[in-house]
Each structure stands twice: as C-alpha cells, then as structure tokens.
Coordinates of C-alpha atoms and ligand atoms in Angstrom, one line a residue:
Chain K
X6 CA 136.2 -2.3 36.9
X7 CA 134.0 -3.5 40.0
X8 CA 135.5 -4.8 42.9
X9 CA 134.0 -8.0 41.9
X10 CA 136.1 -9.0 38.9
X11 CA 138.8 -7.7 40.9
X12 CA 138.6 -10.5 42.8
X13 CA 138.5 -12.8 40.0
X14 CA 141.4 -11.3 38.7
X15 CA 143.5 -11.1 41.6
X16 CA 145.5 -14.8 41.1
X17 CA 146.7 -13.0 37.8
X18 CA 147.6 -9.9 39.4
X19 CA 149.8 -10.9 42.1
X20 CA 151.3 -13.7 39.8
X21 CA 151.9 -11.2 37.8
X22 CA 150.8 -12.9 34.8
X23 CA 148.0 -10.2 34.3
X24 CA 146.8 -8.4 31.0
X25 CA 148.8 -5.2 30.5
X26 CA 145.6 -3.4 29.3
X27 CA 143.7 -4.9 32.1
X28 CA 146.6 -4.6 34.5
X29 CA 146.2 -0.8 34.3
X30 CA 142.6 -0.9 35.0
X31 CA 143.3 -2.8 38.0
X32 CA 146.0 -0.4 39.0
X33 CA 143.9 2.5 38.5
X34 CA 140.9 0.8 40.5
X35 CA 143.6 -0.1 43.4
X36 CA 144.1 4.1 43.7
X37 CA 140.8 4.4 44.3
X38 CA 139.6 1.5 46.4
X39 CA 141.7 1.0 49.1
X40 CA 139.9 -2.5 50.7
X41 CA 140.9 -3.9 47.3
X42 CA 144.6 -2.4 48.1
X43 CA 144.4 -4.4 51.4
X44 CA 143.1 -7.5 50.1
X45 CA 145.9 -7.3 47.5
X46 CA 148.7 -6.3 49.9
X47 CA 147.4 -9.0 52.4
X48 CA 147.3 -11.8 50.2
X49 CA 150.8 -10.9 49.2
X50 CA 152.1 -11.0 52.6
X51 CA 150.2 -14.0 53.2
X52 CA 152.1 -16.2 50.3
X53 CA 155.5 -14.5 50.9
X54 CA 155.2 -15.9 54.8
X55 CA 154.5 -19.7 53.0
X56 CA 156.8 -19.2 50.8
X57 CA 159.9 -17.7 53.0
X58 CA 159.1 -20.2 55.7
X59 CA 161.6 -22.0 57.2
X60 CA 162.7 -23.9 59.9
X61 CA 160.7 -26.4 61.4
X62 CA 161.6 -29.1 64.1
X63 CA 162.4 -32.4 62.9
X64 CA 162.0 -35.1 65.4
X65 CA 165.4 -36.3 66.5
X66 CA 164.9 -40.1 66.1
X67 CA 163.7 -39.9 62.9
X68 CA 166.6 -37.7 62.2
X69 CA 169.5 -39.9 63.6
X70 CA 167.8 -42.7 61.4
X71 CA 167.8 -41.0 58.1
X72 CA 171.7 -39.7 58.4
X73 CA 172.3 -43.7 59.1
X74 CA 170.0 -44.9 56.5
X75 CA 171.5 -42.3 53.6
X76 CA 174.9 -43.3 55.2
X77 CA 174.3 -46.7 54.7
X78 CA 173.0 -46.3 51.0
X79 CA 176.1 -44.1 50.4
X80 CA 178.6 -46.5 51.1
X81 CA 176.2 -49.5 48.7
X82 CA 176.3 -46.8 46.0
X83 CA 180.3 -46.4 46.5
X84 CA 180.7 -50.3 46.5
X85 CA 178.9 -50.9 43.6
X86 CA 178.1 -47.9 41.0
Chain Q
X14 CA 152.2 -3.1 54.0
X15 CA 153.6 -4.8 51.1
X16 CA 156.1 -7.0 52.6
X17 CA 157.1 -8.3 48.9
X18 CA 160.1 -6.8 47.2
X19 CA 161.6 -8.0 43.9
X20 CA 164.3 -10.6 45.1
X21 CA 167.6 -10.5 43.1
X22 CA 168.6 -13.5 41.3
X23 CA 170.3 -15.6 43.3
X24 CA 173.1 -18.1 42.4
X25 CA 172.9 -21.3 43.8
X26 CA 174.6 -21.7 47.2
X27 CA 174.3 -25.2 47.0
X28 CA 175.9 -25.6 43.5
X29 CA 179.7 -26.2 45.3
X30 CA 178.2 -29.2 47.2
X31 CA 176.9 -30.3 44.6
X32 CA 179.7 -30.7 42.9
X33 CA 181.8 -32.5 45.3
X34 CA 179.3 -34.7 46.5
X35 CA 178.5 -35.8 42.9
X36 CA 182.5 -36.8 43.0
X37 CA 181.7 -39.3 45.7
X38 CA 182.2 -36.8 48.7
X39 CA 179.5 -38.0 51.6
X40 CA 180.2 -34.9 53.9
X41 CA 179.1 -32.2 51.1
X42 CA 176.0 -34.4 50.4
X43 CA 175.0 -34.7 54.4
X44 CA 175.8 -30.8 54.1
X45 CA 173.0 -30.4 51.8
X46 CA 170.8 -33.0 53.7
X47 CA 171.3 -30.6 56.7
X48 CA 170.7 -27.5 54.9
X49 CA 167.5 -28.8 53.4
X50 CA 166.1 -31.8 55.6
X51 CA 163.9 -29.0 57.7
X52 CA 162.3 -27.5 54.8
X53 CA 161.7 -30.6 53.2
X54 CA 159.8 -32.0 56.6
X55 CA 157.9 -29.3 57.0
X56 CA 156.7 -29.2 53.6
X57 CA 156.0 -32.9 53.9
X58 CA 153.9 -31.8 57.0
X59 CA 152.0 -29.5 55.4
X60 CA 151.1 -31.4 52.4
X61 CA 150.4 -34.4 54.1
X62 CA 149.2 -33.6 57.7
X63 CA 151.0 -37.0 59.1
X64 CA 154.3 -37.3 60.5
X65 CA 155.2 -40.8 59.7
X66 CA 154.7 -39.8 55.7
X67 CA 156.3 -37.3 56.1
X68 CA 159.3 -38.9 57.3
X69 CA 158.7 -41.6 54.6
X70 CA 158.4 -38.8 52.3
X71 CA 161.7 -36.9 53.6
X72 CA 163.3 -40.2 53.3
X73 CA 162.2 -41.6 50.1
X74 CA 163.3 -38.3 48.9
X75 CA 166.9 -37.8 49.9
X76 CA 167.3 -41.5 48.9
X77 CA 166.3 -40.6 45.6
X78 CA 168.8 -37.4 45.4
X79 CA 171.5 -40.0 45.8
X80 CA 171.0 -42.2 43.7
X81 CA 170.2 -39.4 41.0
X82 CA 172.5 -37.1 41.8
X83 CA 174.2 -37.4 38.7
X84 CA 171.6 -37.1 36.6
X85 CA 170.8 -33.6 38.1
X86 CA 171.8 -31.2 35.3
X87 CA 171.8 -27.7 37.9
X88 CA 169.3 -26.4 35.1
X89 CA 166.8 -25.0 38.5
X90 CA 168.5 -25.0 41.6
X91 CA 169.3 -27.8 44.3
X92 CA 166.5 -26.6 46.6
X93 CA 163.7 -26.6 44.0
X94 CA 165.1 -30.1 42.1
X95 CA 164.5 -32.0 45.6
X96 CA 161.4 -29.9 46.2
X97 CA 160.3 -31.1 43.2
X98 CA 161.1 -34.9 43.9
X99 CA 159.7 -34.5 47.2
X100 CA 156.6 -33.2 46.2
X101 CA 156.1 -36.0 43.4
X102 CA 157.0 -38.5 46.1
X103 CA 154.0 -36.8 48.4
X104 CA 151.6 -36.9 45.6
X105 CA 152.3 -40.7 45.1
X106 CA 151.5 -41.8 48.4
X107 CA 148.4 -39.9 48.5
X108 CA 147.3 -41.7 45.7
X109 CA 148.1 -45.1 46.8
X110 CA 146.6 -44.3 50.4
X111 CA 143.3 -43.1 48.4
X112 CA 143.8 -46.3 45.7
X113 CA 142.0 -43.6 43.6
X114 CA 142.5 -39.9 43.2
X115 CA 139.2 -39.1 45.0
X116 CA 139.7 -35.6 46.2
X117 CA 141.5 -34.9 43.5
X118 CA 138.6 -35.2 41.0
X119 CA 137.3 -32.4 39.2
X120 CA 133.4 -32.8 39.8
X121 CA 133.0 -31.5 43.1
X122 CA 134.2 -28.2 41.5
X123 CA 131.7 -27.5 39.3
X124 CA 129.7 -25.6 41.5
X125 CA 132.5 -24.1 43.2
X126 CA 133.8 -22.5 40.0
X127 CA 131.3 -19.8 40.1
X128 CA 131.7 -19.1 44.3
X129 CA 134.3 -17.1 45.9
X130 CA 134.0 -16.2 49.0
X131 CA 134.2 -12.6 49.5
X132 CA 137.0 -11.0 52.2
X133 CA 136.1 -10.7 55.3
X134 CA 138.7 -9.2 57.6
X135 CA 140.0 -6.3 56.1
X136 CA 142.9 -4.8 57.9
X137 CA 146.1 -3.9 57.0
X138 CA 148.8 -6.2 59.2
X139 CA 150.4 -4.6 62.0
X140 CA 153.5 -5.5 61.4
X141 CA 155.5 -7.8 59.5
X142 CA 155.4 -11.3 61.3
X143 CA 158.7 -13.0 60.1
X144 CA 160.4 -10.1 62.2
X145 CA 158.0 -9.4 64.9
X146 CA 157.1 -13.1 66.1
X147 CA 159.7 -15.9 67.4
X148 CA 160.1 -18.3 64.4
X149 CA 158.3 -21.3 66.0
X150 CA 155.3 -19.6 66.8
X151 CA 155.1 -18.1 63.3
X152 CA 155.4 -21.6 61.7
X153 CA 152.8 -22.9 64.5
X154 CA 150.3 -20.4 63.6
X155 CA 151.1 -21.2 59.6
X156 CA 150.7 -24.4 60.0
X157 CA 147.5 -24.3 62.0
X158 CA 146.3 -22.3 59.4
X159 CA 146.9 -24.5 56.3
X160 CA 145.5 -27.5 58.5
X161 CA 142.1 -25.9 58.2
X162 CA 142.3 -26.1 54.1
X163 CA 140.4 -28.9 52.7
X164 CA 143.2 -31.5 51.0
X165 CA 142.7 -30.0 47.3
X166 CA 142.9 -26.7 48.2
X167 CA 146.2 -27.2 50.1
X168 CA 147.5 -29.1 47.4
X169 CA 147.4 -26.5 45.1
X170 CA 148.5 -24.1 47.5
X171 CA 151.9 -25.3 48.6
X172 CA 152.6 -26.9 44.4
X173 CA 151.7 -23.7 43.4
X174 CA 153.2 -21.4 46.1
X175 CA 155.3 -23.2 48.3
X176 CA 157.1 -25.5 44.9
X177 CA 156.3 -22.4 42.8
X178 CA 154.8 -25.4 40.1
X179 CA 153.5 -23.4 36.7
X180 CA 149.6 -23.8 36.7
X181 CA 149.8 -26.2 33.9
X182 CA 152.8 -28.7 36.3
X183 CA 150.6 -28.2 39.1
X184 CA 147.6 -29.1 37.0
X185 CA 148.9 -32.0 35.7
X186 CA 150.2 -33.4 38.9
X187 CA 147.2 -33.5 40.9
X188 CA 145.5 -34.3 37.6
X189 CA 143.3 -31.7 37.2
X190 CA 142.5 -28.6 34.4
X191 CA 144.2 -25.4 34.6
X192 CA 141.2 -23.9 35.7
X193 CA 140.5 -25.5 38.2
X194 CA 143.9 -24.9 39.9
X195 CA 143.2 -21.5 39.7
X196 CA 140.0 -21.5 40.9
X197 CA 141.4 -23.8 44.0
X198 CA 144.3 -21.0 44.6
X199 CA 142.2 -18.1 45.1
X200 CA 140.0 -19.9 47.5
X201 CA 143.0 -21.2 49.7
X202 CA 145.0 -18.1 49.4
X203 CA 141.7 -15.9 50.5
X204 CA 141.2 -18.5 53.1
X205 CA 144.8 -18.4 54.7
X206 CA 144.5 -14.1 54.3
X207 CA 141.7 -14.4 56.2
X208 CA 142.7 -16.2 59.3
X209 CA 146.1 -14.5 59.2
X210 CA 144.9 -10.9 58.7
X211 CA 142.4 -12.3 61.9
X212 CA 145.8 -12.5 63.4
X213 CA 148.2 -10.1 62.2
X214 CA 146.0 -7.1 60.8
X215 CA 145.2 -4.3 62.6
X216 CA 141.8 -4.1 64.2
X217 CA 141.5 -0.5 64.8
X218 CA 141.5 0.1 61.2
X219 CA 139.5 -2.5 60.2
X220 CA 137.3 -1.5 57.1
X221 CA 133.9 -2.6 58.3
X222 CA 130.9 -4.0 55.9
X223 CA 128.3 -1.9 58.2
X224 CA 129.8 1.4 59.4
X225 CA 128.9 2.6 56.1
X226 CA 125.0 4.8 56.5
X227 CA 125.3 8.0 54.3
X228 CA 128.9 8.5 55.1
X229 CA 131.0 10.2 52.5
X230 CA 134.2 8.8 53.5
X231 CA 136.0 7.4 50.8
X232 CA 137.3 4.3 52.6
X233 CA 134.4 3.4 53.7
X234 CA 131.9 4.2 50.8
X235 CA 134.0 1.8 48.7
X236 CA 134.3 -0.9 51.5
X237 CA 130.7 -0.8 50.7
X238 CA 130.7 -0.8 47.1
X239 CA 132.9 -4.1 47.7
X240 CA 130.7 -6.0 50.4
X241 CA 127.9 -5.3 48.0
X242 CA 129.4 -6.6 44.9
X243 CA 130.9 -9.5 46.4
X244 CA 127.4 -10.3 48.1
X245 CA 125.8 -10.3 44.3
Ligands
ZN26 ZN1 137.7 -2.4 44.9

C-alpha cells in the first residue's frame, strides 16, 4: 500500500469504519512509515481537541436574557399545557 | 502521541434532571441550561461565525428543549438530543440567510473529488494541549483555526466530528451525497492538522520533504516516498 491511498483511506481508518483486510495493510504500512504514523496520530489529536472542547465565554447580557426569556416561556408552558 | 483512548460508556449525567424537569421542576431544567448553554454557544460560534446567530441559535434551541422535553425519549443522551436540535436550528438559518443552499451544492466539488492536499507539517505534537495550555487560549487558537475553513468544509467538520452525525445524517442535512462528506472531512481535518501541528508539533523532529539526498535513514527515506506520492 503507497502512502497515497493511505491518505485516501485515512477518514476510514480513524473512524474506524475501515476494511479488516485492508485495515491490516494499513497497520502493517503504519510499522513501516512512520510520517503516515504522524499524520495518523496528529489528525487524531486534532479531532479529539474539537471534539473534547469545552468551555467557551458566553456574553453576559445575552446570558441574563436567555435565563429570563426560558423563565418566562416556563411559567406560559405551566399556565397552559 | 496518540492522545485518543477508548472512552468507557458513559451513563447520562444529565438523565436525573431530566426527569425532574420533565415533572415541571424549572431549577433542574436551568441546571441543564447551565451545564450545556457554553457548549452549545460555542458550537453555534463555530458553525456560524456570528454572534448574534449564535445567540438566536442558543436561544431558539433551549426554547425548543422546553417545549419538547417530553417528547425526548432518553434513547441518545441529553447533550447530543440538543446538539442535535441546535445544529438543525443552525443549518436552517443558513439556509434562509442564503434563500438557497449555495455553498452547500455539490458542483463545485467535482474537481475537488480527485485533490487532496498532501501534509505538510509533519511533527509529532509536543505535548498534549488540553493539559499543557490555559483553556481559553486553547479554544482561541481552535477557533481561529476552524475560522480559516471555507463554510462547507466546516460544516461537515463540526456535524460530523463535533455532533458525531453518521455520514449519511450529515449528508442529508447539508443536502449533499455521502461522498462528498467524506471527501469534505479529510480536507478540513488535514487542514485543521496542519495549522495545529504548525502549533503544537515539535519542530526539531520535523520530517522534512528535502533533507532526503541518498540518505538511508528510514524516517526520512519514506518521508520521501510520501512527498513523492502525494505530489503525483
Ligand atoms: Zn506512508
């Protein structure tokens, strides 16, 4: 396997929704190429920081005004189910 | 350095609120609205690159989780039923700001489909950010980075990676084949490696395209190999 159609196949890879046969071909070429091993460790580490990512400031007004609006809506819903 | 290990299943730590604030309790549901109004925003953020939708986003949304509440069967978990809704919500305003779903088209793929841009910066990372760098600068830097994406590609990217949308739900929510997500995905997951391995990998052992003239180190002989095949 050439690094080429590694690249192709690396969505499958790291999804993990890969080929077993060609999963092992792409595990053997991994041994033996480490740039591939990078590109596949780095992209992993790149979607585990988007995905893990956490807090992020909210503006305060805007926070304020959503805890009254759902407050507000709250107490409709109550009133009439 | 593989930062990803095999996460344990987790049960829902949201579930007990749940519960309570579908019996009319308003403090377990302003719980979950501080537990998930953050991540929500900055998702918002990202998708959309405008505060004020993303407020109207974060807004529509938690509106929406109270008046459905009871219809929510706890089938996935609280986090990814309103990170659905909010992403749905998103995707709707995008379409009524563009009247028509221009950049989510297909054509302008069709030439893309055969391109992928080959790695550039190859480097293992120093370190593993989420402990090494204060929080906000982290999500500054992630941030920064998505911004760069063009719209489609960052689409995909946070349905597919952020929501964890199936190829075919993300497909069919942007409108779009199957694979053309995939196509989209590995360019904007090779394009956010790139400028975070600029940023986190380490540039001492950087495997370079040119330090490569007769030498029979094995590294560097296939770092070759791949340049060469990517350039093809
Ligand atoms: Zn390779």
């Amino acid at each position: 396997m050439k690094c080429e159609e590694m690249l192709r196949m690396l969505n499958d890879y790291v999804d993990g929704e890969i080929d077993p046969a060609i999963c092992d071909q792409f595990e053997s070429h991994l041994e033996d190429c480490n740039p591939c091993q990078i590109v596949v460790d780095t992209i992993r580490n790149t979607i585990k920081l988007y995905k893990d990512g956490e807090v992020f400031e909210m503006p305060l007004a805007f926070r304020e005004k959503l805890h009254q609006t759902l407050r507000e809506r709250w107490s409709k819903k109550i009133e009439n189910p | 350095m593989p930062l990803l290990n095999a996460s344990p299943i987790k049960k829902d730590q949201d579930a007990p609120f749940v519960a309570k604030a579908k019996n009319g309790d308003f403090s377990a549901f302003e719980t979950l609205v501080n537990r998930h109004e953050k991540r929500l925003y900055r998702f918002a953020m990202n998708l959309l690159q405008n505060q004020e939708d993303a407020e109207d986003v974060v807004q529509s949304t938690f509106i929406s989780v109270l008046e459905h509440l009871h219809t929510f069967r706890e089938e996935a978990t609280f986090a990814t039923w309103i990170t659905r809704i909010a992403s749905n919500t998103a995707l709707k305003l995008l379409r009524k700001q563009k009247n028509t779903p221009i950049s989510l088209d297909e054509a302008t793929d069709e030439n893309e489909e055969g391109f992928i841009p080959h790695p550039d910066f190859i480097a293992d990372w120093r370190h593993d950010p989420s402990k090494q760098i204060e929080q906000r600068e982290l999500q500054s830097i992630l941030d920064k980075a998505i911004e760069t994406l063009p719209e489609k590609h960052r689409l995909v990217f946070m349905l597919r990676d952020v929501v964890e949308m199936r190829i075919d739900e993300t497909g069919k929510a942007l409108g779009i084949s199957n694979a053309n997500v995939k196509v989209r995905l590995l360019r904007a997951r090779l394009a956010l490696r790139e400028i975070l391995t600029r940023r986190f990998g380490d540039e001492s052992k950087r495997i370079f395209q040119t330090h490569n003239h007769g030498e029979a180190h094995s590294d560097k002989t296939s770092a070759r190999l791949l340049f060469q095949s990517y350039q093809e």
